[in-house]
Structure formats: C-alpha cells, structure tokens
Amino acid sequence: MKLDPFYLIVDSAAWIERLVPLGVKFVQLRVKDAPGDALRREIRRARDICSAHHCQLVVNDYWRIAIEEACDFVHLGQEDLAEADRTAIGRAGVKLGLSTHDHAELETALAAEPDYIALGPIYPTILKKMKWAPQGLPRIAEWKARVSPLPLVAIGGLTPERLPGVFEHGADCAAVVTDITLSADPERRTRQWLTATAPWR
C-alpha cells in the first residue's frame, strides 16, 4: 500500500474544510474530549468533505465510530490499541495505523498487523509533552528496515525544509500538525508542504 507522502493532522472538520480542497489527499482528524453526538457529527462532516475531494480520512482513537461511519483509516496509540477490537476493524475494511516511540512499542505494533506504522518524534515537537527524546533521522532507517513493506510515517517537528532528510532515510510519509496550524498563513504553508512532498508522490 502506498500512502500520500503528505499527512496532515488537524483537530476539527473546519480545518479539513479549509485545507483539504487545496489538494491534501491524506488527513487525520484528531478530536479530543468532544461529547458523543458532537464527535460523530464532526467525523461525519470530515468524512463527507474528504470524500468530495478524494482525500483519505484517518480518524484518531475512535475506532468504533470510524467503523460505523465507513471511514478509510483509524489511527491508534498503544494504549488505545490494547482496548481496540483489531478483528472488527479489519472486518469492516477500515485500515489501521499505529504510533510507535520505542522498540517495545514497535514489537506490539507489528504483532497487530497494521497498515502503516508511525514513528515519532523525529525532531523536538511543541505539540505535546512526550517522555521520548527526539528519534533523529537514523532511527527512521532502522524502523524502515523493521516495518517494510509496511509504509512508515514520520512525525514530530517536521517542516518542508526537513523533508528531504526524512524521506532519504526511508520514511514513506511525513505527518504535520503545528507547522501548518500555527502558521500565520496555513493555506500558504499547506501549499508549501504539497510542493515539498511532490517528488515522493
């Protein structure tokens, strides 16, 4: 399976409505702490926008709703993976992405037979406090050797300027949050990401 090399992660359908029409083909909706009905409406709205623009939608955490709303992917962290029904996800045809930060998590992830594996943080990140030090570029090459032929997603502190090193070390896909959402001009920054990832598309 080949992923688009540009993986946008945002926290609302409003962001998806704003940025996906620019040409984004792979986006994650990462909503935290929304009430049940509001969460489902948000996921459904994101799904409809993505469908109209031929963009694959990844739902973070909420694998049951991802199944019920026929979304493309669900992305889980290690704690969520322990509670998820991997068989039900697969039976529904929803693809699975998993986060990893160390060797133990990688072993757990590989045993779950996901459709992609994410490694992070590659560089220091301001998104959230993490107990893991930045992985650095050599770790990408190590992970790629372990997960291949599964696609490898790199995440954490990435910018268009850092992408050549990320892809040259084996990543198939580069994920971004704050470099775009905290940009003074998110639309312009999204276009820069689309251009920067074009050689690997």
JSON list of C-alpha atoms in Angstrom, two decimals:
[
{"chain": "A", "resi": 1, "resn": "MET", "atom": "CA", "xyz": [0.00, 0.00, 0.00]},
{"chain": "A", "resi": 2, "resn": "LYS", "atom": "CA", "xyz": [1.29, 3.46, -0.88]},
{"chain": "A", "resi": 3, "resn": "LEU", "atom": "CA", "xyz": [0.38, 6.46, 1.25]},
{"chain": "A", "resi": 4, "resn": "ASP", "atom": "CA", "xyz": [0.44, 10.01, 0.05]},
{"chain": "A", "resi": 5, "resn": "PRO", "atom": "CA", "xyz": [3.72, 11.49, 1.36]},
{"chain": "A", "resi": 6, "resn": "PHE", "atom": "CA", "xyz": [1.94, 14.47, 2.97]},
{"chain": "A", "resi": 7, "resn": "TYR", "atom": "CA", "xyz": [-0.10, 13.56, 6.07]},
{"chain": "A", "resi": 8, "resn": "LEU", "atom": "CA", "xyz": [-1.97, 16.48, 7.55]},
{"chain": "A", "resi": 9, "resn": "ILE", "atom": "CA", "xyz": [-3.27, 16.19, 11.12]},
{"chain": "A", "resi": 10, "resn": "VAL", "atom": "CA", "xyz": [-5.89, 18.63, 12.41]},
{"chain": "A", "resi": 11, "resn": "ASP", "atom": "CA", "xyz": [-8.36, 18.81, 15.28]},
{"chain": "A", "resi": 12, "resn": "SER", "atom": "CA", "xyz": [-11.59, 19.82, 13.57]},
{"chain": "A", "resi": 13, "resn": "ALA", "atom": "CA", "xyz": [-13.67, 19.34, 10.45]},
{"chain": "A", "resi": 14, "resn": "ALA", "atom": "CA", "xyz": [-13.39, 23.10, 9.99]},
{"chain": "A", "resi": 15, "resn": "TRP", "atom": "CA", "xyz": [-9.66, 22.72, 9.39]},
{"chain": "A", "resi": 16, "resn": "ILE", "atom": "CA", "xyz": [-10.37, 19.90, 6.94]},
{"chain": "A", "resi": 17, "resn": "GLU", "atom": "CA", "xyz": [-12.88, 22.05, 5.08]},
{"chain": "A", "resi": 18, "resn": "ARG", "atom": "CA", "xyz": [-10.30, 24.83, 4.92]},
{"chain": "A", "resi": 19, "resn": "LEU", "atom": "CA", "xyz": [-7.22, 22.88, 3.83]},
{"chain": "A", "resi": 20, "resn": "VAL", "atom": "CA", "xyz": [-8.22, 19.64, 2.07]},
{"chain": "A", "resi": 21, "resn": "PRO", "atom": "CA", "xyz": [-9.56, 21.45, -1.03]},
{"chain": "A", "resi": 22, "resn": "LEU", "atom": "CA", "xyz": [-6.03, 22.78, -1.60]},
{"chain": "A", "resi": 23, "resn": "GLY", "atom": "CA", "xyz": [-5.00, 19.27, -2.67]},
{"chain": "A", "resi": 24, "resn": "VAL", "atom": "CA", "xyz": [-4.44, 17.34, 0.55]},
{"chain": "A", "resi": 25, "resn": "LYS", "atom": "CA", "xyz": [-5.00, 13.60, -0.03]},
{"chain": "A", "resi": 26, "resn": "PHE", "atom": "CA", "xyz": [-4.34, 12.13, 3.42]},
{"chain": "A", "resi": 27, "resn": "VAL", "atom": "CA", "xyz": [-5.63, 13.76, 6.61]},
{"chain": "A", "resi": 28, "resn": "GLN", "atom": "CA", "xyz": [-6.18, 12.75, 10.20]},
{"chain": "A", "resi": 29, "resn": "LEU", "atom": "CA", "xyz": [-8.97, 14.15, 12.35]},
{"chain": "A", "resi": 30, "resn": "ARG", "atom": "CA", "xyz": [-7.67, 14.22, 15.92]},
{"chain": "A", "resi": 31, "resn": "VAL", "atom": "CA", "xyz": [-10.52, 15.41, 18.14]},
{"chain": "A", "resi": 32, "resn": "LYS", "atom": "CA", "xyz": [-10.03, 15.33, 21.89]},
{"chain": "A", "resi": 33, "resn": "ASP", "atom": "CA", "xyz": [-12.76, 15.39, 24.53]},
{"chain": "A", "resi": 34, "resn": "ALA", "atom": "CA", "xyz": [-15.83, 16.06, 22.39]},
{"chain": "A", "resi": 35, "resn": "PRO", "atom": "CA", "xyz": [-19.29, 14.87, 23.52]},
{"chain": "A", "resi": 36, "resn": "GLY", "atom": "CA", "xyz": [-20.57, 11.78, 21.72]},
{"chain": "A", "resi": 37, "resn": "ASP", "atom": "CA", "xyz": [-23.07, 13.36, 19.35]},
{"chain": "A", "resi": 38, "resn": "ALA", "atom": "CA", "xyz": [-20.81, 16.29, 18.53]},
{"chain": "A", "resi": 39, "resn": "LEU", "atom": "CA", "xyz": [-17.92, 13.93, 17.91]},
{"chain": "A", "resi": 40, "resn": "ARG", "atom": "CA", "xyz": [-19.92, 11.83, 15.49]},
{"chain": "A", "resi": 41, "resn": "ARG", "atom": "CA", "xyz": [-21.12, 14.93, 13.63]},
{"chain": "A", "resi": 42, "resn": "GLU", "atom": "CA", "xyz": [-17.53, 16.14, 13.38]},
{"chain": "A", "resi": 43, "resn": "ILE", "atom": "CA", "xyz": [-16.31, 12.82, 11.99]},
{"chain": "A", "resi": 44, "resn": "ARG", "atom": "CA", "xyz": [-19.23, 12.58, 9.57]},
{"chain": "A", "resi": 45, "resn": "ARG", "atom": "CA", "xyz": [-18.63, 16.11, 8.29]},
{"chain": "A", "resi": 46, "resn": "ALA", "atom": "CA", "xyz": [-14.92, 15.40, 7.85]},
{"chain": "A", "resi": 47, "resn": "ARG", "atom": "CA", "xyz": [-15.71, 12.17, 6.01]},
{"chain": "A", "resi": 48, "resn": "ASP", "atom": "CA", "xyz": [-18.06, 13.94, 3.60]},
{"chain": "A", "resi": 49, "resn": "ILE", "atom": "CA", "xyz": [-15.54, 16.71, 2.84]},
{"chain": "A", "resi": 50, "resn": "CYS", "atom": "CA", "xyz": [-12.78, 14.18, 2.25]},
{"chain": "A", "resi": 51, "resn": "SER", "atom": "CA", "xyz": [-15.00, 12.07, 0.02]},
{"chain": "A", "resi": 52, "resn": "ALA", "atom": "CA", "xyz": [-15.81, 15.08, -2.14]},
{"chain": "A", "resi": 53, "resn": "HIS", "atom": "CA", "xyz": [-12.10, 15.82, -2.58]},
{"chain": "A", "resi": 54, "resn": "HIS", "atom": "CA", "xyz": [-10.84, 12.25, -2.99]},
{"chain": "A", "resi": 55, "resn": "CYS", "atom": "CA", "xyz": [-8.89, 12.53, 0.26]},
{"chain": "A", "resi": 56, "resn": "GLN", "atom": "CA", "xyz": [-8.42, 9.61, 2.65]},
{"chain": "A", "resi": 57, "resn": "LEU", "atom": "CA", "xyz": [-9.64, 10.29, 6.18]},
{"chain": "A", "resi": 58, "resn": "VAL", "atom": "CA", "xyz": [-7.91, 8.88, 9.23]},
{"chain": "A", "resi": 59, "resn": "VAL", "atom": "CA", "xyz": [-9.88, 9.02, 12.50]},
{"chain": "A", "resi": 60, "resn": "ASN", "atom": "CA", "xyz": [-7.74, 9.23, 15.59]},
{"chain": "A", "resi": 61, "resn": "ASP", "atom": "CA", "xyz": [-8.71, 6.98, 18.53]},
{"chain": "A", "resi": 62, "resn": "TYR", "atom": "CA", "xyz": [-12.45, 6.49, 17.87]},
{"chain": "A", "resi": 63, "resn": "TRP", "atom": "CA", "xyz": [-12.32, 3.18, 16.05]},
{"chain": "A", "resi": 64, "resn": "ARG", "atom": "CA", "xyz": [-15.96, 2.26, 16.66]},
{"chain": "A", "resi": 65, "resn": "ILE", "atom": "CA", "xyz": [-17.22, 5.46, 15.02]},
{"chain": "A", "resi": 66, "resn": "ALA", "atom": "CA", "xyz": [-14.67, 5.06, 12.23]},
{"chain": "A", "resi": 67, "resn": "ILE", "atom": "CA", "xyz": [-16.24, 1.67, 11.50]},
{"chain": "A", "resi": 68, "resn": "GLU", "atom": "CA", "xyz": [-19.82, 2.91, 11.78]},
{"chain": "A", "resi": 69, "resn": "GLU", "atom": "CA", "xyz": [-19.15, 5.92, 9.55]},
{"chain": "A", "resi": 70, "resn": "ALA", "atom": "CA", "xyz": [-17.18, 3.89, 7.00]},
{"chain": "A", "resi": 71, "resn": "CYS", "atom": "CA", "xyz": [-14.02, 5.97, 7.28]},
{"chain": "A", "resi": 72, "resn": "ASP", "atom": "CA", "xyz": [-10.81, 4.98, 5.49]},
{"chain": "A", "resi": 73, "resn": "PHE", "atom": "CA", "xyz": [-8.41, 4.61, 8.43]},
{"chain": "A", "resi": 74, "resn": "VAL", "atom": "CA", "xyz": [-8.26, 4.66, 12.18]},
{"chain": "A", "resi": 75, "resn": "HIS", "atom": "CA", "xyz": [-5.08, 5.66, 13.99]},
{"chain": "A", "resi": 76, "resn": "LEU", "atom": "CA", "xyz": [-4.39, 4.32, 17.47]},
{"chain": "A", "resi": 77, "resn": "GLY", "atom": "CA", "xyz": [-1.81, 4.88, 20.13]},
{"chain": "A", "resi": 78, "resn": "GLN", "atom": "CA", "xyz": [-0.50, 1.95, 22.11]},
{"chain": "A", "resi": 79, "resn": "GLU", "atom": "CA", "xyz": [-2.99, 2.33, 24.99]},
{"chain": "A", "resi": 80, "resn": "ASP", "atom": "CA", "xyz": [-5.92, 2.55, 22.60]},
{"chain": "A", "resi": 81, "resn": "LEU", "atom": "CA", "xyz": [-4.66, -0.45, 20.67]},
{"chain": "A", "resi": 82, "resn": "ALA", "atom": "CA", "xyz": [-4.87, -2.59, 23.80]},
{"chain": "A", "resi": 83, "resn": "GLU", "atom": "CA", "xyz": [-8.59, -1.86, 24.07]},
{"chain": "A", "resi": 84, "resn": "ALA", "atom": "CA", "xyz": [-9.47, -1.96, 20.37]},
{"chain": "A", "resi": 85, "resn": "ASP", "atom": "CA", "xyz": [-11.05, -4.86, 18.52]},
{"chain": "A", "resi": 86, "resn": "ARG", "atom": "CA", "xyz": [-8.50, -5.42, 15.75]},
{"chain": "A", "resi": 87, "resn": "THR", "atom": "CA", "xyz": [-10.65, -8.12, 14.17]},
{"chain": "A", "resi": 88, "resn": "ALA", "atom": "CA", "xyz": [-13.69, -5.83, 13.96]},
{"chain": "A", "resi": 89, "resn": "ILE", "atom": "CA", "xyz": [-11.59, -3.05, 12.42]},
{"chain": "A", "resi": 90, "resn": "GLY", "atom": "CA", "xyz": [-10.23, -5.37, 9.79]},
{"chain": "A", "resi": 91, "resn": "ARG", "atom": "CA", "xyz": [-13.57, -6.99, 9.08]},
{"chain": "A", "resi": 92, "resn": "ALA", "atom": "CA", "xyz": [-15.09, -3.55, 8.45]},
{"chain": "A", "resi": 93, "resn": "GLY", "atom": "CA", "xyz": [-12.41, -2.78, 5.88]},
{"chain": "A", "resi": 94, "resn": "VAL", "atom": "CA", "xyz": [-11.04, 0.12, 7.94]},
{"chain": "A", "resi": 95, "resn": "LYS", "atom": "CA", "xyz": [-7.27, 0.36, 7.66]},
{"chain": "A", "resi": 96, "resn": "LEU", "atom": "CA", "xyz": [-5.19, 0.71, 10.81]},
{"chain": "A", "resi": 97, "resn": "GLY", "atom": "CA", "xyz": [-2.27, 2.98, 11.64]},
{"chain": "A", "resi": 98, "resn": "LEU", "atom": "CA", "xyz": [-0.29, 2.72, 14.88]},
{"chain": "A", "resi": 99, "resn": "SER", "atom": "CA", "xyz": [2.03, 5.01, 16.79]},
{"chain": "A", "resi": 100, "resn": "THR", "atom": "CA", "xyz": [5.42, 3.81, 18.00]},
{"chain": "A", "resi": 101, "resn": "HIS", "atom": "CA", "xyz": [8.12, 5.50, 20.04]},
{"chain": "A", "resi": 102, "resn": "ASP", "atom": "CA", "xyz": [10.45, 2.70, 21.10]},
{"chain": "A", "resi": 103, "resn": "HIS", "atom": "CA", "xyz": [11.38, -0.90, 20.34]},
{"chain": "A", "resi": 104, "resn": "ALA", "atom": "CA", "xyz": [8.80, -2.43, 22.69]},
{"chain": "A", "resi": 105, "resn": "GLU", "atom": "CA", "xyz": [6.02, -0.44, 21.07]},
{"chain": "A", "resi": 106, "resn": "LEU", "atom": "CA", "xyz": [7.26, -1.45, 17.64]},
{"chain": "A", "resi": 107, "resn": "GLU", "atom": "CA", "xyz": [7.02, -5.13, 18.56]},
{"chain": "A", "resi": 108, "resn": "THR", "atom": "CA", "xyz": [3.47, -4.62, 19.85]},
{"chain": "A", "resi": 109, "resn": "ALA", "atom": "CA", "xyz": [2.52, -2.70, 16.73]},
{"chain": "A", "resi": 110, "resn": "LEU", "atom": "CA", "xyz": [3.91, -5.28, 14.31]},
{"chain": "A", "resi": 111, "resn": "ALA", "atom": "CA", "xyz": [2.02, -8.04, 16.12]},
{"chain": "A", "resi": 112, "resn": "ALA", "atom": "CA", "xyz": [-1.24, -6.17, 15.46]},
{"chain": "A", "resi": 113, "resn": "GLU", "atom": "CA", "xyz": [-0.59, -6.32, 11.69]},
{"chain": "A", "resi": 114, "resn": "PRO", "atom": "CA", "xyz": [-1.37, -2.66, 10.93]},
{"chain": "A", "resi": 115, "resn": "ASP", "atom": "CA", "xyz": [-1.50, -0.96, 7.55]},
{"chain": "A", "resi": 116, "resn": "TYR", "atom": "CA", "xyz": [1.11, 1.65, 8.49]},
{"chain": "A", "resi": 117, "resn": "ILE", "atom": "CA", "xyz": [3.38, 2.43, 11.40]},
{"chain": "A", "resi": 118, "resn": "ALA", "atom": "CA", "xyz": [4.24, 5.89, 12.64]},
{"chain": "A", "resi": 119, "resn": "LEU", "atom": "CA", "xyz": [7.49, 6.82, 14.38]},
{"chain": "A", "resi": 120, "resn": "GLY", "atom": "CA", "xyz": [7.99, 9.94, 16.41]},
{"chain": "A", "resi": 121, "resn": "PRO", "atom": "CA", "xyz": [9.00, 12.42, 17.45]},
{"chain": "A", "resi": 122, "resn": "ILE", "atom": "CA", "xyz": [11.71, 12.76, 14.82]},
{"chain": "A", "resi": 123, "resn": "TYR", "atom": "CA", "xyz": [12.62, 16.26, 15.99]},
{"chain": "A", "resi": 124, "resn": "PRO", "atom": "CA", "xyz": [11.62, 18.19, 19.12]},
{"chain": "A", "resi": 125, "resn": "THR", "atom": "CA", "xyz": [7.93, 19.00, 19.00]},
{"chain": "A", "resi": 126, "resn": "ILE", "atom": "CA", "xyz": [5.80, 21.64, 20.67]},
{"chain": "A", "resi": 127, "resn": "LEU", "atom": "CA", "xyz": [2.56, 19.72, 20.16]},
{"chain": "A", "resi": 128, "resn": "LYS", "atom": "CA", "xyz": [2.60, 17.90, 23.49]},
{"chain": "A", "resi": 129, "resn": "LYS", "atom": "CA", "xyz": [4.94, 16.85, 26.24]},
{"chain": "A", "resi": 130, "resn": "MET", "atom": "CA", "xyz": [6.49, 13.49, 25.45]},
{"chain": "A", "resi": 131, "resn": "LYS", "atom": "CA", "xyz": [8.63, 11.18, 27.51]},
{"chain": "A", "resi": 132, "resn": "TRP", "atom": "CA", "xyz": [10.61, 10.16, 24.45]},
{"chain": "A", "resi": 133, "resn": "ALA", "atom": "CA", "xyz": [13.63, 12.07, 23.21]},
{"chain": "A", "resi": 134, "resn": "PRO", "atom": "CA", "xyz": [13.71, 13.01, 19.55]},
{"chain": "A", "resi": 135, "resn": "GLN", "atom": "CA", "xyz": [14.36, 9.90, 17.49]},
{"chain": "A", "resi": 136, "resn": "GLY", "atom": "CA", "xyz": [16.58, 11.53, 14.86]},
{"chain": "A", "resi": 137, "resn": "LEU", "atom": "CA", "xyz": [16.97, 10.57, 11.23]},
{"chain": "A", "resi": 138, "resn": "PRO", "atom": "CA", "xyz": [19.00, 7.33, 11.70]},
{"chain": "A", "resi": 139, "resn": "ARG", "atom": "CA", "xyz": [16.08, 5.83, 13.66]},
{"chain": "A", "resi": 140, "resn": "ILE", "atom": "CA", "xyz": [13.89, 6.26, 10.58]},
{"chain": "A", "resi": 141, "resn": "ALA", "atom": "CA", "xyz": [16.21, 3.98, 8.61]},
{"chain": "A", "resi": 142, "resn": "GLU", "atom": "CA", "xyz": [16.22, 1.42, 11.42]},
{"chain": "A", "resi": 143, "resn": "TRP", "atom": "CA", "xyz": [12.41, 1.45, 11.66]},
{"chain": "A", "resi": 144, "resn": "LYS", "atom": "CA", "xyz": [12.00, 1.19, 7.90]},
{"chain": "A", "resi": 145, "resn": "ALA", "atom": "CA", "xyz": [14.13, -1.94, 7.83]},
{"chain": "A", "resi": 146, "resn": "ARG", "atom": "CA", "xyz": [11.89, -3.44, 10.52]},
{"chain": "A", "resi": 147, "resn": "VAL", "atom": "CA", "xyz": [8.46, -2.48, 9.18]},
{"chain": "A", "resi": 148, "resn": "SER", "atom": "CA", "xyz": [8.96, -2.87, 5.42]},
{"chain": "A", "resi": 149, "resn": "PRO", "atom": "CA", "xyz": [6.90, -3.45, 3.30]},
{"chain": "A", "resi": 150, "resn": "LEU", "atom": "CA", "xyz": [4.51, -1.52, 5.55]},
{"chain": "A", "resi": 151, "resn": "PRO", "atom": "CA", "xyz": [4.55, 2.24, 4.97]},
{"chain": "A", "resi": 152, "resn": "LEU", "atom": "CA", "xyz": [6.43, 4.24, 7.59]},
{"chain": "A", "resi": 153, "resn": "VAL", "atom": "CA", "xyz": [5.08, 7.61, 8.74]},
{"chain": "A", "resi": 154, "resn": "ALA", "atom": "CA", "xyz": [7.49, 10.09, 10.32]},
{"chain": "A", "resi": 155, "resn": "ILE", "atom": "CA", "xyz": [6.06, 12.66, 12.73]},
{"chain": "A", "resi": 156, "resn": "GLY", "atom": "CA", "xyz": [7.27, 15.31, 15.11]},
{"chain": "A", "resi": 157, "resn": "GLY", "atom": "CA", "xyz": [8.88, 18.66, 14.44]},
{"chain": "A", "resi": 158, "resn": "LEU", "atom": "CA", "xyz": [8.80, 18.30, 10.67]},
{"chain": "A", "resi": 159, "resn": "THR", "atom": "CA", "xyz": [8.94, 21.21, 8.26]},
{"chain": "A", "resi": 160, "resn": "PRO", "atom": "CA", "xyz": [9.24, 21.35, 4.46]},
{"chain": "A", "resi": 161, "resn": "GLU", "atom": "CA", "xyz": [12.93, 22.14, 4.90]},
{"chain": "A", "resi": 162, "resn": "ARG", "atom": "CA", "xyz": [13.48, 18.92, 6.86]},
{"chain": "A", "resi": 163, "resn": "LEU", "atom": "CA", "xyz": [11.60, 16.64, 4.46]},
{"chain": "A", "resi": 164, "resn": "PRO", "atom": "CA", "xyz": [14.48, 15.59, 2.16]},
{"chain": "A", "resi": 165, "resn": "GLY", "atom": "CA", "xyz": [16.35, 14.05, 5.09]},
{"chain": "A", "resi": 166, "resn": "VAL", "atom": "CA", "xyz": [13.22, 12.34, 6.36]},
{"chain": "A", "resi": 167, "resn": "PHE", "atom": "CA", "xyz": [12.44, 10.69, 3.03]},
{"chain": "A", "resi": 168, "resn": "GLU", "atom": "CA", "xyz": [16.07, 9.88, 2.22]},
{"chain": "A", "resi": 169, "resn": "HIS", "atom": "CA", "xyz": [16.25, 7.90, 5.47]},
{"chain": "A", "resi": 170, "resn": "GLY", "atom": "CA", "xyz": [13.28, 5.74, 4.48]},
{"chain": "A", "resi": 171, "resn": "ALA", "atom": "CA", "xyz": [10.05, 7.42, 5.55]},
{"chain": "A", "resi": 172, "resn": "ASP", "atom": "CA", "xyz": [7.19, 6.98, 3.12]},
{"chain": "A", "resi": 173, "resn": "CYS", "atom": "CA", "xyz": [5.05, 9.72, 4.56]},
{"chain": "A", "resi": 174, "resn": "ALA", "atom": "CA", "xyz": [5.58, 12.87, 6.67]},
{"chain": "A", "resi": 175, "resn": "ALA", "atom": "CA", "xyz": [2.95, 13.98, 9.19]},
{"chain": "A", "resi": 176, "resn": "VAL", "atom": "CA", "xyz": [2.48, 17.56, 10.32]},
{"chain": "A", "resi": 177, "resn": "VAL", "atom": "CA", "xyz": [0.36, 19.42, 12.84]},
{"chain": "A", "resi": 178, "resn": "THR", "atom": "CA", "xyz": [1.63, 22.71, 14.23]},
{"chain": "A", "resi": 179, "resn": "ASP", "atom": "CA", "xyz": [3.90, 23.72, 11.35]},
{"chain": "A", "resi": 180, "resn": "ILE", "atom": "CA", "xyz": [0.65, 24.32, 9.48]},
{"chain": "A", "resi": 181, "resn": "THR", "atom": "CA", "xyz": [-1.99, 25.02, 12.13]},
{"chain": "A", "resi": 182, "resn": "LEU", "atom": "CA", "xyz": [0.18, 27.57, 13.96]},
{"chain": "A", "resi": 183, "resn": "SER", "atom": "CA", "xyz": [1.43, 29.16, 10.77]},
{"chain": "A", "resi": 184, "resn": "ALA", "atom": "CA", "xyz": [0.48, 32.77, 10.13]},
{"chain": "A", "resi": 185, "resn": "ASP", "atom": "CA", "xyz": [-0.81, 31.60, 6.75]},
{"chain": "A", "resi": 186, "resn": "PRO", "atom": "CA", "xyz": [-1.93, 27.95, 6.96]},
{"chain": "A", "resi": 187, "resn": "GLU", "atom": "CA", "xyz": [-3.10, 27.83, 3.35]},
{"chain": "A", "resi": 188, "resn": "ARG", "atom": "CA", "xyz": [0.26, 29.05, 2.07]},
{"chain": "A", "resi": 189, "resn": "ARG", "atom": "CA", "xyz": [2.10, 26.65, 4.35]},
{"chain": "A", "resi": 190, "resn": "THR", "atom": "CA", "xyz": [-0.07, 23.74, 3.16]},
{"chain": "A", "resi": 191, "resn": "ARG", "atom": "CA", "xyz": [0.81, 24.57, -0.44]},
{"chain": "A", "resi": 192, "resn": "GLN", "atom": "CA", "xyz": [4.49, 24.59, 0.54]},
{"chain": "A", "resi": 193, "resn": "TRP", "atom": "CA", "xyz": [4.08, 21.10, 2.01]},
{"chain": "A", "resi": 194, "resn": "LEU", "atom": "CA", "xyz": [2.31, 19.87, -1.11]},
{"chain": "A", "resi": 195, "resn": "THR", "atom": "CA", "xyz": [5.15, 21.19, -3.26]},
{"chain": "A", "resi": 196, "resn": "ALA", "atom": "CA", "xyz": [7.87, 19.87, -0.97]},
{"chain": "A", "resi": 197, "resn": "THR", "atom": "CA", "xyz": [6.39, 16.35, -0.92]},
{"chain": "A", "resi": 198, "resn": "ALA", "atom": "CA", "xyz": [5.67, 16.22, -4.66]},
{"chain": "A", "resi": 199, "resn": "PRO", "atom": "CA", "xyz": [8.91, 14.37, -5.56]},
{"chain": "A", "resi": 200, "resn": "TRP", "atom": "CA", "xyz": [7.81, 11.45, -3.38]},
{"chain": "A", "resi": 201, "resn": "ARG", "atom": "CA", "xyz": [4.19, 11.37, -4.55]}
]
